[in-house]
Amino acid sequence: MAITWDPTLVLGIPEIDAQHQELFRRLDALLSAIRGGSSRDEVGKTLAFLGDYAVQHFSAEERHMEERFYPGLADHRAEHRIFAAEFRALLAEHHRDGPTPSLIIRVNTQLTSWLRSHVYRTDRALADFLRANPG
Ligand SMILES: [Fe+2]
C-alpha cells in the first residue's frame, strides 16, 4: 500500500501544501525501497533524503510562526521534535539491523501516522492562523 498525500490534508497555504506532498512522496519512496528489497545503503539514502527534507520543512513552518508571533509556536515545535526523535530512533534501528520488516512497521505506525495527524490537526490550526493574520 502506497503512502499518499490526499486532499483532506489541503491547508490552503500553497508553499506548505507543496512541502507536505513532497514529504509524503519521500516517505513512500522509503517504504518502497525497503519493501522492494533495496540494499542497506540504498535504504539509508532514502532515509537521509526524507530526514533532510523534514528538517527543512519544519524550519520553514517555524519561521512562519516566529514571523507572525503565532501563539501555538511552542506546542507546535514540540510536536516537530517528537518526529525528529522518532526519526533518529529509526535511523539507529536501520544502522543496527538494516532494512527489516520491523522498520516498515515502525515507519508506518510512527512516521506516517504522526505526519497525517500532525498535518490534519496541528498544521491546519497554523494555516488557519496564517490566513487570518496575513503578514
Ligand atoms: Fe508542522
XYZ file of N, CA and C and ligand atoms in Angstrom:
406
model
N 0.849 -1.192 0.000
C 0.000 0.000 0.000
C 0.887 1.245 0.000
N 0.645 2.073 -0.983
C 1.464 3.292 -1.068
C 0.978 4.313 -0.038
N 1.910 5.150 0.327
C 1.572 6.241 1.243
C 1.311 7.448 0.394
N 0.126 7.977 0.472
C -0.134 9.113 -0.397
C -0.741 10.262 0.394
N -0.348 11.422 -0.039
C -0.982 12.640 0.444
C -2.381 12.626 -0.157
N -3.382 13.153 0.535
C -4.707 13.215 -0.086
C -5.339 14.566 0.205
N -6.377 14.909 -0.574
C -6.910 16.283 -0.500
C -7.505 16.659 0.863
N -7.770 15.683 1.740
C -8.264 16.090 3.070
C -7.158 16.813 3.836
N -5.929 16.746 3.310
C -4.798 17.378 4.001
C -4.468 18.762 3.436
N -5.265 19.236 2.480
C -5.024 20.587 1.939
C -5.233 21.624 3.040
N -4.276 22.545 3.165
C -4.394 23.576 4.192
C -4.641 24.952 3.593
N -4.447 25.086 2.293
C -4.718 26.366 1.644
C -3.552 27.333 1.674
N -2.385 26.873 2.106
C -1.164 27.692 2.009
C -0.276 26.929 1.014
N -0.189 27.432 -0.237
C 0.435 26.626 -1.294
C 1.845 26.133 -0.965
N 2.663 26.996 -0.367
C 4.042 26.594 -0.066
C 4.047 25.387 0.896
N 3.225 25.462 1.923
C 3.205 24.382 2.926
C 2.552 23.129 2.340
N 1.487 23.302 1.576
C 0.844 22.127 0.952
C 1.829 21.394 0.035
N 2.611 22.163 -0.723
C 3.578 21.534 -1.633
C 4.640 20.779 -0.838
N 5.070 21.358 0.272
C 6.088 20.678 1.086
C 5.521 19.396 1.693
N 4.257 19.433 2.112
C 3.660 18.207 2.662
C 3.585 17.113 1.602
N 3.225 17.503 0.388
C 3.161 16.494 -0.679
C 4.531 15.870 -0.909
N 5.567 16.698 -0.859
C 6.929 16.183 -1.045
C 7.317 15.252 0.114
N 6.919 15.598 1.323
C 7.216 14.713 2.456
C 6.557 13.349 2.271
N 5.311 13.343 1.834
C 4.627 12.060 1.594
C 5.325 11.280 0.487
N 5.766 11.985 -0.554
C 6.481 11.281 -1.636
C 7.756 10.629 -1.106
N 8.463 11.349 -0.240
C 9.727 10.792 0.261
C 9.486 9.644 1.242
N 8.403 9.732 2.013
C 8.055 8.612 2.898
C 7.720 7.386 2.057
N 6.967 7.605 0.996
C 6.590 6.489 0.125
C 7.828 5.873 -0.535
N 8.766 6.738 -0.924
C 9.995 6.228 -1.549
C 10.780 5.368 -0.554
N 10.779 5.778 0.694
C 11.466 4.997 1.733
C 10.813 3.620 1.867
N 9.498 3.610 1.991
C 8.808 2.317 2.160
C 8.970 1.443 0.930
N 8.897 2.041 -0.259
C 9.073 1.246 -1.478
C 10.462 0.640 -1.517
N 11.465 1.408 -1.074
C 12.837 0.891 -1.097
C 12.971 -0.306 -0.149
N 12.380 -0.187 1.025
C 12.504 -1.302 1.986
C 11.744 -2.523 1.463
N 10.511 -2.296 1.035
C 9.685 -3.425 0.569
C 10.263 -4.068 -0.683
N 10.880 -3.228 -1.528
C 11.407 -3.745 -2.783
C 12.744 -4.450 -2.630
N 13.202 -4.588 -1.403
C 14.429 -5.334 -1.175
C 15.697 -4.559 -1.525
N 15.628 -3.224 -1.456
C 16.835 -2.434 -1.730
C 17.891 -2.718 -0.667
N 19.129 -2.429 -1.045
C 20.238 -2.697 -0.125
C 20.192 -1.733 1.064
N 20.963 -2.084 2.067
C 21.055 -1.230 3.256
C 21.492 0.189 2.875
N 22.466 0.289 1.966
C 22.931 1.615 1.545
C 21.837 2.418 0.843
N 21.122 1.736 -0.044
C 20.059 2.445 -0.778
C 18.950 2.906 0.174
N 18.571 2.038 1.092
C 17.537 2.433 2.055
C 18.063 3.575 2.929
N 19.334 3.498 3.277
C 19.946 4.574 4.061
C 19.846 5.907 3.339
N 20.025 5.864 2.007
C 19.915 7.113 1.236
C 18.494 7.656 1.265
N 17.491 6.767 1.161
C 16.103 7.270 1.177
C 15.748 7.799 2.566
N 16.332 7.200 3.591
C 16.108 7.716 4.953
C 16.705 9.121 5.079
N 17.923 9.290 4.591
C 18.578 10.605 4.682
C 17.807 11.641 3.865
N 17.318 11.225 2.705
C 16.561 12.090 1.806
C 15.288 12.596 2.509
N 14.625 11.698 3.214
C 13.431 12.067 3.977
C 13.807 12.972 5.158
N 14.815 12.588 5.891
C 15.209 13.342 7.088
C 15.612 14.767 6.749
N 16.382 14.924 5.666
C 16.816 16.270 5.265
C 15.619 17.159 4.951
N 14.675 16.575 4.240
C 13.533 17.399 3.838
C 12.660 17.742 5.039
N 12.501 16.784 5.956
C 11.684 17.045 7.151
C 12.284 18.218 7.939
N 13.599 18.237 8.071
C 14.249 19.332 8.804
C 13.983 20.671 8.117
N 14.152 20.696 6.790
C 13.909 21.945 6.040
C 12.466 22.411 6.183
N 11.552 21.448 6.078
C 10.132 21.785 6.128
C 9.741 22.312 7.514
N 10.198 21.641 8.567
C 9.857 22.104 9.915
C 10.430 23.501 10.143
N 11.637 23.748 9.662
C 12.225 25.086 9.833
C 11.387 26.124 9.108
N 10.906 25.782 7.917
C 10.096 26.752 7.155
C 8.821 27.080 7.933
N 8.156 26.054 8.465
C 6.934 26.319 9.243
C 7.252 27.158 10.480
N 8.330 26.819 11.141
C 8.668 27.532 12.381
C 9.038 28.990 12.093
N 9.623 29.228 10.908
C 9.918 30.619 10.524
C 8.625 31.420 10.375
N 7.626 30.799 9.724
C 6.335 31.488 9.599
C 5.756 31.795 10.979
N 5.842 30.834 11.868
C 5.264 31.021 13.215
C 5.973 32.145 13.955
N 7.293 32.193 13.826
C 8.052 33.237 14.520
C 7.723 34.611 13.943
N 7.672 34.677 12.615
C 7.426 35.975 11.970
C 6.071 36.559 12.342
N 5.095 35.665 12.554
C 3.734 36.169 12.857
C 3.401 36.073 14.347
N 4.375 35.753 15.177
C 4.130 35.625 16.622
C 2.979 34.666 16.903
N 3.056 33.519 16.297
C 1.985 32.514 16.444
C 1.922 32.020 17.891
N 0.741 32.117 18.518
C 0.674 31.741 19.941
C 0.897 30.242 20.201
N 0.676 29.413 19.182
C 0.848 27.975 19.383
C 2.243 27.472 19.050
N 3.185 28.391 18.892
C 4.529 28.011 18.434
C 5.198 26.932 19.298
N 5.183 27.104 20.615
C 5.937 26.172 21.479
C 5.383 24.750 21.356
N 4.065 24.614 21.387
C 3.468 23.271 21.292
C 3.717 22.667 19.913
N 3.617 23.513 18.900
C 3.812 23.011 17.538
C 5.262 22.538 17.360
N 6.179 23.343 17.852
C 7.594 22.970 17.731
C 7.868 21.674 18.512
N 7.206 21.517 19.653
C 7.405 20.288 20.445
C 6.977 19.063 19.634
N 5.905 19.192 18.853
C 5.491 18.057 18.004
C 6.549 17.763 16.945
N 7.126 18.804 16.359
C 8.190 18.573 15.370
C 9.348 17.818 16.016
N 9.634 18.157 17.275
C 10.756 17.485 17.949
C 10.449 16.019 18.206
N 9.176 15.701 18.428
C 8.807 14.283 18.614
C 9.104 13.511 17.323
N 8.717 14.096 16.197
C 9.008 13.441 14.919
C 10.523 13.257 14.765
N 11.273 14.304 15.078
C 12.732 14.231 14.912
C 13.314 13.126 15.798
N 12.778 12.982 17.008
C 13.292 11.943 17.919
C 12.935 10.557 17.380
N 11.715 10.404 16.869
C 11.326 9.109 16.309
C 12.171 8.791 15.079
N 12.439 9.813 14.313
C 13.253 9.603 13.119
C 14.665 9.149 13.506
N 15.226 9.787 14.524
C 16.577 9.380 14.972
C 16.575 7.939 15.462
N 15.493 7.528 16.157
C 15.407 6.137 16.632
C 15.354 5.174 15.447
N 14.633 5.573 14.397
C 14.569 4.730 13.194
C 15.925 4.626 12.504
N 16.628 5.754 12.454
C 17.970 5.740 11.847
C 18.877 4.774 12.613
N 18.771 4.819 13.950
C 19.608 3.939 14.774
C 19.230 2.477 14.523
N 17.932 2.214 14.412
C 17.484 0.838 14.165
C 18.006 0.348 12.808
N 17.919 1.235 11.814
C 18.398 0.853 10.484
C 19.909 0.627 10.503
N 20.608 1.460 11.220
C 22.060 1.330 11.327
C 22.417 -0.018 11.970
N 21.622 -0.408 12.962
C 21.904 -1.646 13.711
C 21.465 -2.890 12.937
N 20.211 -2.859 12.419
C 19.614 -4.096 11.888
C 19.423 -4.091 10.378
N 19.597 -2.922 9.727
C 19.337 -2.863 8.288
C 17.845 -2.754 8.019
N 17.477 -2.833 6.725
C 16.068 -2.659 6.346
C 15.244 -3.924 6.629
N 14.640 -3.999 7.776
C 13.880 -5.187 8.202
C 12.376 -4.910 8.111
N 11.551 -5.972 8.171
C 10.095 -5.750 8.216
C 9.692 -4.895 9.416
N 10.431 -5.017 10.504
C 10.065 -4.207 11.672
C 10.261 -2.712 11.382
N 11.217 -2.395 10.516
C 11.426 -0.992 10.138
C 10.206 -0.467 9.362
N 9.656 -1.312 8.493
C 8.463 -0.905 7.737
C 7.327 -0.591 8.704
N 7.151 -1.471 9.684
C 6.052 -1.266 10.632
C 6.261 0.034 11.402
N 7.495 0.266 11.799
C 7.756 1.497 12.559
C 7.603 2.748 11.700
N 8.013 2.684 10.461
C 7.822 3.846 9.583
C 6.322 4.132 9.454
N 5.552 3.056 9.285
C 4.105 3.232 9.132
C 3.432 3.705 10.404
N 3.737 3.060 11.505
C 2.996 3.387 12.721
C 3.478 4.685 13.338
N 4.752 5.023 13.138
C 5.241 6.221 13.799
C 5.309 7.404 12.841
N 6.124 7.314 11.807
C 6.296 8.491 10.950
C 5.020 8.836 10.181
N 4.442 7.821 9.537
C 3.304 8.116 8.668
C 2.092 8.558 9.461
N 1.794 7.866 10.543
C 0.609 8.267 11.283
C 0.865 9.597 11.993
N 2.090 9.810 12.438
C 2.405 11.119 13.031
C 2.160 12.225 12.002
N 2.673 12.025 10.792
C 2.577 13.071 9.778
C 1.123 13.385 9.437
N 0.336 12.339 9.240
C -1.072 12.579 8.888
C -1.782 13.342 9.997
N -1.614 12.907 11.240
C -2.377 13.570 12.282
C -1.808 14.958 12.566
N -0.512 15.140 12.408
C 0.085 16.465 12.622
C -0.424 17.456 11.555
N -0.423 17.030 10.300
C -0.892 17.927 9.234
C -2.370 18.229 9.434
N -3.122 17.177 9.717
C -4.571 17.321 9.778
C -4.995 18.278 10.893
N -4.303 18.231 12.016
C -4.763 18.973 13.185
C -3.848 20.173 13.459
N -2.575 19.909 13.672
C -1.668 20.961 14.152
C -1.307 21.950 13.043
N -0.983 21.424 11.851
C -0.654 22.339 10.753
C -1.896 23.072 10.263
N -3.042 22.426 10.381
C -4.278 23.104 9.965
C -4.534 24.316 10.862
N -4.317 24.167 12.149
C -4.519 25.292 13.068
C -3.559 26.434 12.701
N -2.324 26.069 12.360
C -1.352 27.093 11.943
C -1.809 27.784 10.653
N -2.244 26.987 9.678
C -2.667 27.565 8.393
C -3.855 28.499 8.597
N -4.797 28.108 9.453
C -5.959 28.973 9.725
C -5.486 30.299 10.299
N -4.518 30.206 11.216
C -3.986 31.430 11.834
C -3.280 32.307 10.784
N -2.488 31.681 9.923
C -1.735 32.467 8.926
C -2.682 33.162 7.953
N -3.760 32.459 7.616
C -4.714 33.089 6.681
C -5.443 34.253 7.361
N -5.740 34.090 8.659
C -6.460 35.130 9.400
C -5.549 36.314 9.746
N -4.231 36.071 9.743
C -3.266 37.110 10.121
C -2.200 37.268 9.037
N -2.622 37.737 7.858
C -1.646 37.823 6.766
C -0.517 38.811 7.130
N 0.686 38.459 6.685
C 1.854 39.253 7.095
C 1.934 40.592 6.402
Fe 4.077 21.328 11.465
